[in-house]
Coordinates of C-alpha atoms and ligand atoms in Angstrom, one line a residue:
M1 CA 69.2 -26.8 54.1
M2 CA 68.2 -28.3 50.7
K3 CA 66.6 -26.1 48.4
T4 CA 63.0 -26.9 47.2
H5 CA 61.1 -26.7 43.8
K6 CA 59.6 -23.5 45.4
D7 CA 63.1 -22.0 45.8
L8 CA 63.8 -22.7 42.2
E9 CA 60.6 -21.2 41.0
N10 CA 61.1 -18.1 43.2
K11 CA 64.7 -17.8 42.0
L12 CA 63.6 -18.1 38.3
I13 CA 60.9 -15.4 38.8
R14 CA 63.5 -13.0 40.2
L15 CA 65.9 -13.5 37.2
D16 CA 63.1 -12.5 34.7
G17 CA 64.5 -10.2 32.0
R18 CA 68.2 -10.4 33.3
G19 CA 71.1 -11.3 31.1
Y20 CA 71.2 -14.9 30.1
K21 CA 74.4 -15.5 32.1
A22 CA 72.4 -15.0 35.4
Y23 CA 71.0 -18.4 34.8
K24 CA 74.2 -19.6 36.2
E25 CA 72.7 -19.0 39.6
I26 CA 70.2 -21.9 39.3
K27 CA 73.1 -24.5 39.1
G28 CA 72.4 -26.8 42.1
I29 CA 70.2 -29.4 43.7
Y30 CA 66.3 -29.0 44.4
T31 CA 63.8 -31.3 46.1
F32 CA 60.5 -31.8 44.3
P33 CA 57.6 -33.7 45.8
D34 CA 58.6 -37.0 44.1
Y35 CA 62.3 -36.6 43.2
I36 CA 65.6 -34.7 43.4
F37 CA 66.3 -32.3 40.5
L38 CA 70.0 -31.5 39.7
I39 CA 71.2 -28.8 37.5
D40 CA 74.7 -29.8 36.7
H41 CA 75.7 -27.4 34.0
V42 CA 74.0 -24.2 32.7
Q43 CA 74.5 -23.2 29.0
G44 CA 76.3 -20.0 28.3
D45 CA 73.7 -18.6 25.9
P46 CA 70.4 -19.7 24.4
F47 CA 72.1 -20.9 21.2
A48 CA 74.7 -23.2 23.1
A49 CA 74.3 -26.9 23.7
P50 CA 71.3 -27.2 26.2
S51 CA 71.9 -27.4 29.9
R52 CA 72.7 -30.8 31.5
V53 CA 70.3 -31.7 34.2
R54 CA 69.3 -34.9 36.2
I55 CA 66.4 -36.3 38.0
Q56 CA 66.8 -38.8 40.8
I57 CA 63.6 -40.5 42.1
P58 CA 63.9 -43.0 45.1
Q59 CA 62.8 -46.5 44.5
S60 CA 60.3 -46.2 47.2
I61 CA 58.3 -43.9 44.8
A62 CA 59.6 -45.3 41.5
G63 CA 58.8 -48.9 42.4
F64 CA 60.8 -50.8 39.8
P65 CA 60.9 -54.5 40.7
K66 CA 64.3 -55.8 41.4
D67 CA 64.1 -58.8 38.9
L68 CA 64.0 -56.1 36.1
Y69 CA 67.6 -55.0 36.9
Q70 CA 69.1 -57.9 38.8
N71 CA 72.0 -58.5 36.4
P72 CA 73.9 -56.3 34.1
S73 CA 72.0 -57.5 31.0
R74 CA 68.7 -56.7 32.5
A75 CA 70.0 -53.5 34.0
T76 CA 71.3 -52.3 30.7
A77 CA 68.0 -53.1 29.0
L78 CA 65.8 -51.5 31.6
A79 CA 67.9 -48.2 31.5
D80 CA 67.5 -48.4 27.6
F81 CA 63.8 -48.7 27.9
I82 CA 63.6 -45.8 30.4
T83 CA 65.7 -43.7 28.0
R84 CA 63.3 -44.4 25.1
Q85 CA 60.3 -43.8 27.2
F86 CA 61.7 -40.4 28.4
D87 CA 62.5 -39.6 24.7
R88 CA 58.8 -40.2 23.6
Q89 CA 57.4 -38.3 26.6
A90 CA 59.8 -35.4 26.2
R91 CA 58.8 -35.0 22.6
K92 CA 55.3 -34.3 23.6
K93 CA 56.3 -31.5 25.8
S94 CA 59.5 -30.2 24.1
R95 CA 58.9 -27.2 22.0
R96 CA 60.5 -24.0 21.2
R97 CA 59.7 -21.3 23.7
G98 CA 62.0 -18.4 22.6
T99 CA 65.3 -17.8 21.1
G100 CA 67.7 -20.7 20.1
N101 CA 67.2 -23.9 22.0
S102 CA 64.7 -22.3 24.5
G103 CA 62.2 -24.8 25.8
I104 CA 63.7 -27.8 24.2
I105 CA 63.6 -31.0 26.5
S106 CA 65.7 -33.8 25.0
I107 CA 67.5 -37.0 26.0
D108 CA 70.4 -38.8 24.1
R109 CA 68.1 -41.0 21.9
P110 CA 69.2 -44.7 21.3
G111 CA 69.0 -46.3 17.9
Q112 CA 68.4 -50.0 17.1
E113 CA 71.0 -51.2 19.4
V114 CA 70.7 -51.6 23.2
L115 CA 73.9 -50.3 24.6
E116 CA 75.1 -49.4 28.1
R117 CA 74.7 -45.7 28.3
T118 CA 74.8 -42.8 30.9
S119 CA 71.3 -41.5 30.2
A120 CA 69.7 -43.7 32.8
F121 CA 70.6 -45.8 35.8
V122 CA 68.6 -48.1 38.0
N123 CA 69.5 -49.7 41.2
T124 CA 68.0 -50.7 44.5
D125 CA 68.1 -47.1 45.9
Q126 CA 66.9 -45.0 43.0
V127 CA 66.4 -44.4 39.3
E128 CA 68.5 -41.6 37.8
I129 CA 67.8 -40.1 34.4
R130 CA 70.0 -37.5 32.7
F131 CA 68.9 -35.2 30.0
F132 CA 69.0 -31.8 28.5
V133 CA 66.9 -28.7 28.7
G134 CA 67.2 -25.5 26.7
L135 CA 66.7 -22.7 29.3
P136 CA 64.3 -20.2 27.7
A137 CA 65.2 -16.8 26.6
R138 CA 63.5 -13.8 25.2
G139 CA 66.2 -12.3 22.9
R140 CA 69.2 -12.6 25.1
G141 CA 67.3 -12.3 28.4
I142 CA 66.0 -14.8 30.8
S143 CA 62.4 -15.7 30.2
S144 CA 61.2 -16.9 33.6
R145 CA 57.7 -17.7 32.9
Q146 CA 58.7 -20.1 30.3
A147 CA 61.5 -21.5 32.5
V148 CA 59.1 -22.2 35.4
E149 CA 56.8 -23.9 32.8
V150 CA 59.6 -26.3 31.6
L151 CA 61.3 -27.0 34.9
C152 CA 58.5 -26.9 37.4
E153 CA 55.4 -28.0 35.2
D154 CA 56.6 -30.1 32.3
L155 CA 59.3 -32.1 33.9
P156 CA 57.2 -33.4 36.8
V157 CA 54.7 -34.6 34.3
I158 CA 57.4 -36.4 32.1
A159 CA 58.9 -37.8 35.3
E160 CA 55.6 -39.1 36.5
R161 CA 55.0 -40.9 33.1
V162 CA 58.6 -42.4 32.8
L163 CA 60.0 -42.9 36.2
K164 CA 57.1 -44.7 38.0
F165 CA 57.0 -48.3 37.2
H166 CA 53.2 -48.6 37.5
R167 CA 52.8 -46.0 34.6
L168 CA 54.9 -48.2 32.1
D169 CA 53.9 -50.7 29.6
R170 CA 54.8 -53.8 31.6
A171 CA 54.9 -56.1 28.6
A172 CA 57.1 -53.9 26.8
V173 CA 59.5 -53.6 29.6
Q174 CA 59.5 -57.4 30.1
S175 CA 60.1 -58.0 26.5
I176 CA 63.3 -55.8 26.1
V177 CA 64.8 -57.1 29.4
E178 CA 64.2 -60.7 28.5
T179 CA 65.4 -60.2 24.9
V180 CA 68.6 -58.6 26.0
E181 CA 69.2 -61.2 28.7
D182 CA 68.7 -64.1 26.0
A183 CA 70.9 -62.4 23.5
D184 CA 73.7 -62.1 26.1
A185 CA 73.2 -65.7 27.1
I186 CA 73.8 -66.8 23.5
R187 CA 77.0 -64.6 23.3
E188 CA 78.5 -65.8 26.5
V189 CA 78.4 -69.5 25.4
L190 CA 79.3 -68.9 21.7
R191 CA 82.9 -69.6 22.0
D192 CA 82.5 -72.8 24.1
R193 CA 80.2 -74.0 21.4
G194 CA 83.0 -73.5 18.8
L195 CA 81.1 -70.7 17.0
V196 CA 82.0 -67.2 16.0
A197 CA 78.3 -66.2 15.0
F198 CA 74.6 -67.2 15.3
V199 CA 71.9 -66.1 13.1
A200 CA 68.5 -67.3 14.3
D201 CA 65.8 -68.8 12.1
G202 CA 63.3 -66.1 11.4
A203 CA 65.8 -63.3 11.8
L204 CA 65.0 -60.3 9.6
L205 CA 68.3 -59.0 8.2
P206 CA 67.8 -56.3 5.5
R207 CA 67.3 -52.7 6.5
S208 CA 64.8 -50.3 5.5
S209 CA 67.3 -48.3 3.4
G210 CA 71.1 -47.5 3.3
V211 CA 70.4 -44.6 5.6
D212 CA 67.6 -46.0 7.8
P213 CA 68.6 -48.9 10.1
R214 CA 65.1 -50.0 10.9
P215 CA 64.0 -53.3 9.4
L216 CA 62.9 -53.6 5.8
E217 CA 59.2 -54.2 6.4
A218 CA 57.9 -55.3 2.9
E219 CA 58.9 -58.4 1.2
A220 CA 61.8 -59.3 3.4
V221 CA 62.8 -63.1 3.3
L222 CA 63.3 -64.3 6.8
F223 CA 66.4 -66.1 7.6
Q224 CA 66.4 -69.9 7.6
S225 CA 69.4 -72.0 8.5
P226 CA 70.3 -74.9 6.2
P227 CA 70.1 -78.2 8.1
A228 CA 74.0 -78.7 8.1
F229 CA 74.6 -75.6 10.1
R230 CA 71.6 -75.8 12.4
V231 CA 72.4 -75.3 16.1
T232 CA 70.1 -74.8 19.1
F233 CA 70.6 -72.7 22.3
D234 CA 68.6 -73.0 25.4
L235 CA 67.7 -69.6 26.5
P236 CA 66.7 -68.4 30.0
N237 CA 63.5 -66.7 28.8
L238 CA 62.7 -67.8 25.3
G239 CA 63.6 -71.5 25.7
P240 CA 65.1 -73.3 22.8
I241 CA 66.0 -71.3 19.8
H242 CA 67.3 -72.6 16.5
G243 CA 69.5 -71.1 13.7
M244 CA 72.7 -71.2 11.8
G245 CA 76.0 -71.5 13.7
I246 CA 79.0 -70.2 11.9
P247 CA 81.9 -72.3 13.3
R248 CA 85.4 -71.1 14.0
G249 CA 87.9 -71.1 11.2
V250 CA 87.5 -69.6 7.8
T251 CA 84.0 -69.3 6.5
L252 CA 83.1 -67.8 2.9
I253 CA 79.9 -66.3 2.1
V254 CA 79.4 -66.7 -1.6
G255 CA 76.7 -66.3 -4.2
G256 CA 75.4 -64.2 -7.0
G257 CA 75.2 -60.5 -6.9
Y258 CA 72.3 -59.1 -5.1
H259 CA 71.5 -62.4 -3.2
G260 CA 72.0 -61.0 0.3
K261 CA 75.7 -61.7 1.1
S262 CA 76.6 -58.2 2.3
T263 CA 73.3 -57.9 4.2
L264 CA 74.2 -61.1 6.1
L265 CA 77.7 -59.9 6.9
R266 CA 76.4 -56.5 8.1
A267 CA 74.0 -58.1 10.4
I268 CA 76.9 -60.3 11.8
E269 CA 79.0 -57.1 12.2
R270 CA 76.3 -55.6 14.3
G271 CA 75.8 -58.9 16.2
V272 CA 78.5 -57.7 18.6
Y273 CA 75.9 -55.5 20.1
N274 CA 72.2 -56.3 21.3
H275 CA 69.1 -55.0 19.5
I276 CA 65.7 -53.9 20.5
P277 CA 62.8 -56.3 20.2
G278 CA 61.3 -55.9 16.6
D279 CA 64.5 -55.0 15.1
G280 CA 64.8 -58.3 13.4
R281 CA 68.4 -59.0 14.4
E282 CA 67.7 -59.5 18.1
F283 CA 69.1 -63.1 17.8
V284 CA 72.0 -62.3 15.4
I285 CA 74.8 -62.8 17.8
T286 CA 78.6 -62.4 17.0
D287 CA 81.6 -63.1 19.1
P288 CA 82.2 -59.8 21.0
D289 CA 85.7 -59.6 19.6
A290 CA 84.8 -59.8 15.9
V291 CA 86.1 -56.7 14.0
K292 CA 85.0 -55.5 10.6
I293 CA 87.9 -54.9 8.3
R294 CA 87.9 -52.8 5.2
A295 CA 90.2 -50.8 2.9
E296 CA 90.4 -47.2 3.9
D297 CA 92.8 -45.4 1.6
G298 CA 94.0 -42.0 2.7
R299 CA 94.1 -43.0 6.4
R300 CA 97.1 -42.3 8.5
V301 CA 99.3 -45.1 9.9
A302 CA 101.8 -44.8 12.8
G303 CA 104.5 -47.3 13.0
V304 CA 102.5 -50.6 12.4
D305 CA 104.2 -53.8 11.6
I306 CA 102.4 -54.9 8.4
S307 CA 105.1 -57.2 7.3
P308 CA 102.9 -60.2 7.4
F309 CA 101.2 -58.8 4.4
I310 CA 103.5 -56.1 2.9
N311 CA 107.3 -56.3 2.2
N312 CA 109.8 -54.7 -0.2
L313 CA 108.0 -51.4 -0.7
P314 CA 109.5 -49.0 -3.2
Q315 CA 112.1 -46.7 -1.8
K316 CA 112.8 -49.3 0.8
R317 CA 110.1 -48.1 3.2
S318 CA 109.9 -50.0 6.3
T319 CA 107.0 -52.3 6.7
T320 CA 107.9 -53.7 10.2
S321 CA 107.2 -50.1 11.3
F322 CA 105.1 -48.7 8.6
S323 CA 104.0 -45.1 8.8
T324 CA 102.2 -43.0 6.3
E325 CA 100.0 -39.9 6.0
N326 CA 98.3 -41.5 3.2
A327 CA 97.8 -45.3 3.0
S328 CA 96.8 -47.1 -0.2
G329 CA 94.0 -49.4 -0.4
S330 CA 96.0 -52.5 0.2
T331 CA 98.3 -51.0 3.0
S332 CA 95.3 -49.5 4.8
Q333 CA 93.5 -52.9 4.8
A334 CA 96.7 -54.6 6.0
T335 CA 97.0 -52.0 8.6
N336 CA 93.4 -52.4 9.8
I337 CA 94.0 -56.1 10.2
I338 CA 97.2 -55.7 12.2
E339 CA 95.7 -53.1 14.4
A340 CA 92.7 -55.4 15.2
L341 CA 95.1 -58.3 16.0
E342 CA 97.1 -55.9 18.3
M343 CA 93.8 -55.5 20.2
E344 CA 93.3 -59.2 20.3
A345 CA 90.4 -59.5 17.8
K346 CA 89.2 -63.1 17.6
C347 CA 87.3 -62.9 14.3
L348 CA 87.7 -60.7 11.2
L349 CA 84.7 -59.8 9.2
I350 CA 85.5 -58.8 5.5
D351 CA 83.4 -58.0 2.5
E352 CA 84.9 -57.9 -1.0
D353 CA 82.7 -54.8 -1.7
T354 CA 84.9 -52.8 0.6
S355 CA 88.1 -54.6 0.1
A356 CA 91.2 -53.8 -2.0
T357 CA 91.2 -56.3 -4.8
N358 CA 95.0 -56.8 -4.9
F359 CA 95.1 -57.2 -1.1
M360 CA 92.5 -60.1 -1.4
I361 CA 93.7 -62.0 -4.4
R362 CA 96.6 -62.5 -6.8
D363 CA 95.8 -65.4 -9.3
H364 CA 98.0 -67.6 -11.3
R365 CA 98.2 -65.5 -14.3
M366 CA 99.2 -62.3 -12.4
Q367 CA 101.8 -64.3 -10.6
E368 CA 103.3 -65.3 -13.9
L369 CA 103.2 -61.7 -15.2
I370 CA 104.4 -59.9 -12.1
A371 CA 107.1 -61.8 -10.3
K372 CA 106.9 -61.9 -6.4
E373 CA 110.0 -59.8 -6.2
R374 CA 108.1 -56.9 -7.8
E375 CA 104.9 -57.3 -5.8
P376 CA 105.1 -56.1 -2.2
I377 CA 101.8 -57.6 -1.2
T378 CA 101.1 -61.1 0.0
P379 CA 97.5 -61.4 -0.5
F380 CA 95.1 -62.3 2.2
I381 CA 94.3 -65.6 0.5
D382 CA 97.7 -66.9 1.5
K383 CA 97.3 -65.6 5.3
V384 CA 93.9 -66.4 6.1
R385 CA 94.5 -70.0 7.1
Q386 CA 97.6 -69.1 9.0
L387 CA 95.7 -66.6 10.9
F388 CA 93.6 -69.3 12.3
T389 CA 96.2 -72.1 12.6
D390 CA 98.9 -69.9 14.1
H391 CA 96.8 -67.4 16.0
G392 CA 93.3 -68.8 16.3
I393 CA 91.7 -66.0 14.6
S394 CA 88.7 -66.8 12.5
T395 CA 87.5 -65.0 9.3
I396 CA 84.2 -64.6 7.9
L397 CA 84.6 -63.4 4.3
V398 CA 82.1 -62.3 1.7
I399 CA 83.5 -63.3 -1.7
G400 CA 81.4 -63.8 -4.7
G401 CA 84.3 -63.0 -7.1
S402 CA 87.0 -65.6 -6.5
G403 CA 86.8 -69.4 -6.2
D404 CA 90.6 -69.5 -5.3
Y405 CA 89.5 -69.0 -1.7
F406 CA 87.8 -72.5 -1.7
D407 CA 91.2 -74.1 -0.9
A408 CA 91.4 -71.9 2.3
A409 CA 87.9 -72.3 3.5
D410 CA 86.5 -74.6 6.3
T411 CA 82.9 -73.6 5.6
V412 CA 81.1 -72.2 2.6
I413 CA 77.8 -70.6 2.8
A414 CA 76.1 -70.0 -0.5
M415 CA 73.4 -67.2 -0.5
E416 CA 70.5 -68.0 -3.0
H417 CA 67.6 -65.5 -3.0
F418 CA 68.5 -64.4 0.4
L419 CA 68.6 -67.8 1.9
P420 CA 71.9 -69.6 3.0
Q421 CA 72.8 -73.0 1.7
D422 CA 75.7 -75.4 2.7
A423 CA 78.2 -75.3 -0.4
T424 CA 81.1 -76.6 1.6
K425 CA 81.3 -80.1 0.0
R426 CA 80.6 -78.8 -3.5
A427 CA 83.3 -76.1 -3.2
R428 CA 85.7 -78.7 -2.0
E429 CA 85.0 -80.9 -4.9
I430 CA 85.5 -78.1 -7.4
A431 CA 88.9 -77.2 -5.6
R432 CA 90.0 -80.7 -6.2
K433 CA 88.8 -80.8 -9.8
Y434 CA 90.2 -77.4 -10.9
A435 CA 93.4 -76.5 -9.3
T436 CA 94.1 -72.8 -9.0
E437 CA 97.7 -73.2 -10.1
R438 CA 98.7 -70.5 -7.8
T439 CA 102.0 -70.4 -5.9
R440 CA 101.6 -69.9 -2.3
E441 CA 103.2 -66.7 -1.2
G442 CA 104.4 -65.1 2.1
G443 CA 106.0 -68.2 3.8
S444 CA 104.5 -70.9 6.1
L445 CA 103.9 -68.7 9.1
F446 CA 101.5 -65.8 9.5
G447 CA 104.2 -63.7 11.3
N448 CA 104.4 -62.0 14.7
I449 CA 102.0 -59.3 16.0
R450 CA 104.0 -56.5 17.3
H451 CA 102.7 -54.2 20.0
R452 CA 103.3 -50.5 19.9
I453 CA 103.8 -48.0 22.7
P454 CA 102.3 -44.5 22.2
L455 CA 104.3 -41.7 23.1
P456 CA 102.6 -39.3 25.6
H457 CA 103.2 -35.9 23.8
S458 CA 101.7 -37.4 20.6
L459 CA 98.2 -37.9 22.4
D460 CA 97.3 -34.6 23.8
P461 CA 93.8 -33.1 23.6
G462 CA 95.2 -29.7 24.9
R463 CA 97.7 -29.5 22.0
G464 CA 97.4 -26.4 19.7
S465 CA 94.4 -24.9 21.5
R466 CA 93.4 -23.2 24.7
G467 CA 92.7 -26.1 27.1
V468 CA 91.3 -29.6 26.3
R469 CA 89.0 -29.7 23.4
L470 CA 86.9 -32.9 23.0
K471 CA 83.9 -33.0 20.7
A472 CA 81.9 -35.4 18.6
P473 CA 80.3 -33.2 15.9
D474 CA 78.9 -36.4 14.3
A475 CA 79.1 -40.1 14.5
E476 CA 82.0 -40.1 12.3
T477 CA 84.3 -37.5 13.8
I478 CA 86.2 -36.7 16.9
T479 CA 87.6 -33.3 17.6
F480 CA 90.7 -34.0 19.9
G481 CA 92.5 -30.8 20.6
S482 CA 93.2 -29.2 17.3
E483 CA 93.0 -32.6 15.5
R484 CA 90.1 -34.0 13.7
I485 CA 89.8 -37.8 13.7
D486 CA 87.9 -39.4 10.8
L487 CA 86.0 -42.4 11.8
S488 CA 83.8 -42.8 8.8
S489 CA 85.4 -46.2 7.9
V490 CA 85.1 -47.6 11.4
E491 CA 81.9 -49.5 10.7
Q492 CA 81.1 -50.9 14.1
I493 CA 80.6 -47.6 15.7
V494 CA 76.8 -47.1 15.7
E495 CA 76.1 -44.0 17.8
K496 CA 77.5 -40.5 18.1
S497 CA 77.5 -40.9 21.9
Q498 CA 80.0 -43.9 21.5
V499 CA 82.2 -41.5 19.7
R500 CA 81.9 -38.9 22.4
A501 CA 82.7 -41.6 25.0
I502 CA 85.7 -42.7 23.0
A503 CA 87.0 -39.0 22.9
H504 CA 86.7 -38.8 26.7
A505 CA 88.4 -42.1 27.2
M506 CA 91.3 -40.8 25.0
A507 CA 91.8 -37.9 27.2
Y508 CA 91.4 -40.2 30.2
A509 CA 94.1 -42.5 28.8
K510 CA 96.4 -39.7 28.3
S511 CA 96.1 -38.4 31.9
H512 CA 96.1 -41.9 33.5
Y513 CA 97.9 -44.5 31.5
V514 CA 99.9 -43.2 28.5
D515 CA 103.4 -43.2 30.1
G516 CA 105.7 -44.1 27.2
H517 CA 106.1 -47.7 28.6
R518 CA 102.7 -49.2 28.3
T519 CA 101.5 -50.6 25.0
L520 CA 98.2 -49.5 23.3
H521 CA 96.8 -52.9 24.2
D522 CA 97.7 -52.6 28.0
I523 CA 96.4 -49.0 28.0
V524 CA 93.0 -50.1 26.6
E525 CA 92.6 -53.1 28.9
L526 CA 93.1 -50.7 31.9
I527 CA 90.5 -48.2 30.5
M528 CA 88.1 -51.1 29.9
E529 CA 88.6 -52.5 33.3
D530 CA 87.9 -49.0 34.9
I531 CA 84.7 -48.7 33.0
Q532 CA 83.7 -52.2 33.9
E533 CA 84.2 -51.4 37.5
E534 CA 82.9 -48.0 37.8
G535 CA 80.9 -47.3 34.7
L536 CA 81.4 -44.7 31.9
D537 CA 81.4 -41.7 34.3
R538 CA 84.8 -42.9 35.3
V539 CA 86.4 -41.6 32.1
A540 CA 84.5 -38.4 31.9
S541 CA 85.0 -35.3 33.9
A542 CA 81.3 -34.7 34.8
P543 CA 78.1 -36.7 34.9
Y544 CA 77.3 -36.5 31.3
G545 CA 74.1 -38.1 30.1
D546 CA 75.2 -38.7 26.5
L547 CA 78.0 -41.3 26.6
V548 CA 77.5 -44.7 25.3
C549 CA 79.8 -47.8 25.7
F550 CA 82.4 -48.8 23.1
R551 CA 84.6 -51.7 22.6
K552 CA 88.4 -51.5 22.8
F553 CA 88.6 -52.0 19.1
E554 CA 86.7 -48.7 18.3
W555 CA 88.8 -46.9 21.0
A556 CA 91.9 -48.0 19.3
A557 CA 90.6 -47.3 15.9
A558 CA 90.2 -43.6 17.0
V559 CA 93.7 -43.4 18.5
N560 CA 95.1 -45.0 15.4
R561 CA 93.6 -42.5 13.2
L562 CA 94.9 -39.5 15.3
R563 CA 97.3 -37.7 12.9
T564 CA 99.6 -36.7 15.7
L565 CA 100.1 -40.3 17.1
A566 CA 103.6 -41.4 17.4
T567 CA 104.7 -44.7 18.6
R568 CA 107.6 -46.9 19.3
Ligands
ADP601 P1 75.0 -59.0 -2.4 O1 76.0 -58.4 -1.3 O2 74.9 -60.4 -2.4 O3 75.2 -58.3 -3.6 P2 73.1 -57.5 -0.7 O4 73.2 -57.9 0.6 O5 73.8 -56.2 -1.0 O6 73.5 -58.4 -1.9 O7 71.5 -57.4 -0.9 C1 71.0 -56.9 -2.2 C2 69.7 -56.2 -1.8 O8 68.7 -57.1 -1.4 C3 69.7 -55.1 -0.9 O9 68.8 -54.1 -1.3 C4 69.1 -55.6 0.4 O10 68.5 -54.8 1.3 C5 68.1 -56.7 -0.2 N1 68.0 -57.9 0.7 C6 69.0 -58.4 1.3 N2 68.6 -59.6 2.1 C7 67.3 -59.5 1.9 C8 66.3 -60.3 2.5 N3 66.4 -61.4 3.3 N4 64.9 -60.1 2.1 C9 64.6 -59.1 1.3 N5 65.5 -58.4 0.7 C10 66.9 -58.5 1.0
MG602 MG1 77.7 -57.2 -1.5

């Protein structure tokens, strides 16, 4: 027979004052008047990560109209909304009630992006929400009165306010569901329209500060497309929307310092994800396979063919299978590009602010002084067109510092006082009038993109420690076995829970697909297919509530930065 909330209460009362470990006995499933309560994992002590629990409420009681979750875009948005609502209500009830995390009620809180996550699910049968509770302790003993208060009094109140549709702000629900559906509608047709990015008129791009991703409220200049780049999309909810379309090919963003170039690129970077209403970037939409590229000196590299960019290194180091424990600015940037291409990136996003100068440009005078035989690097300027003509890969490049790039560009956007202008024609005229006198380097073709096969022993989360260790101590680090993976330069990771999910997916890859024959690309495709079909739970070993979807590029970025990785 199913245990009830009364059984839970009685059990808790019996446990009062006993050692904290006795809490393990409450693991299980309990029926409450409106819902089912699942205690999946009980923390080992009051200071450990809080216990993992779930609530499942049937639709007959929750009453969410089907149209709010009838397609994946809407379902993701609705789950996001419910998560945020739970976060808001839980904060009102959450408070320290004893030692350590005693009495804390929390959920994996989303940021500005609306992402597929495991904190909430809605379907025709039920709504499920996953969250965390710090089981209360006095010292190291069980505090049952407080435990009853949290689990049997506070949680029902929160559930009532979050999981019953009639209690929610209907306009707010509608707004997020429609916004996300519209954003996905744009992203879906972007390629067919010959575009790699769209920035809606009226979009608010600058952020509150370098550490606060919320919109800059005061004195923000709203985006306005120049007439030449104006495109229109017809959206399912909003109807027609206008803005700037960035066409496939090579696009330069130029302009004076402090005129908003990097801010525009950063918004485009994040445009691979959807945003909450009010963010300002709801309708900044980018090709889903656009990858931010930057220099990252110090990173490790395992057997990458960087020969399209780098040849004839000192000491005859191989560049067709380049490995290093400590890449330079230029070799790291070349590696980041090749690894993105290996994952079939369709568009590269590059900012001069975070690039290696000698990777980006080698001008006429430098070519005269340092002969090509003594310069291993073929600069990006000589490869950016070939990337497009040979492989169909577009580039959006912020470059205020070198007009030599005008020869390579299809489109030139000039930022002036935070507003874009079409500078394509003028840049072309200037390019005709003032030749760069550069000699083209690196041959007439981009070169091949070679796939690597990871070796199973080199990707092992159990290595060097007792059992598997997977952790995401912050949004920039994975602990994988005894290795620490530094993701601080992987700029399209936006949440710690993405990092956590990537860590799980790495261990999943190792146990399912890394066989010494499959390429990294084959492996990631299989993982993404599994997730597509069964959700993120597929790659995790338990029903975690704090996993968030990631792209194949960020998964590969983590694997590529694992210092034990070996490939052939
Ligand atoms: P650039 O890359 O051209 O040097 P940035 O993009 O770094 O310039 O922007 C410079 C400053 O201007 C930043 O503090 C940024 O937040 C702010 N800014 C950017 N775009 C806008 C805008 N549309 N309205 C108001 N301020 C902006
Ligand atoms: Mg800048």
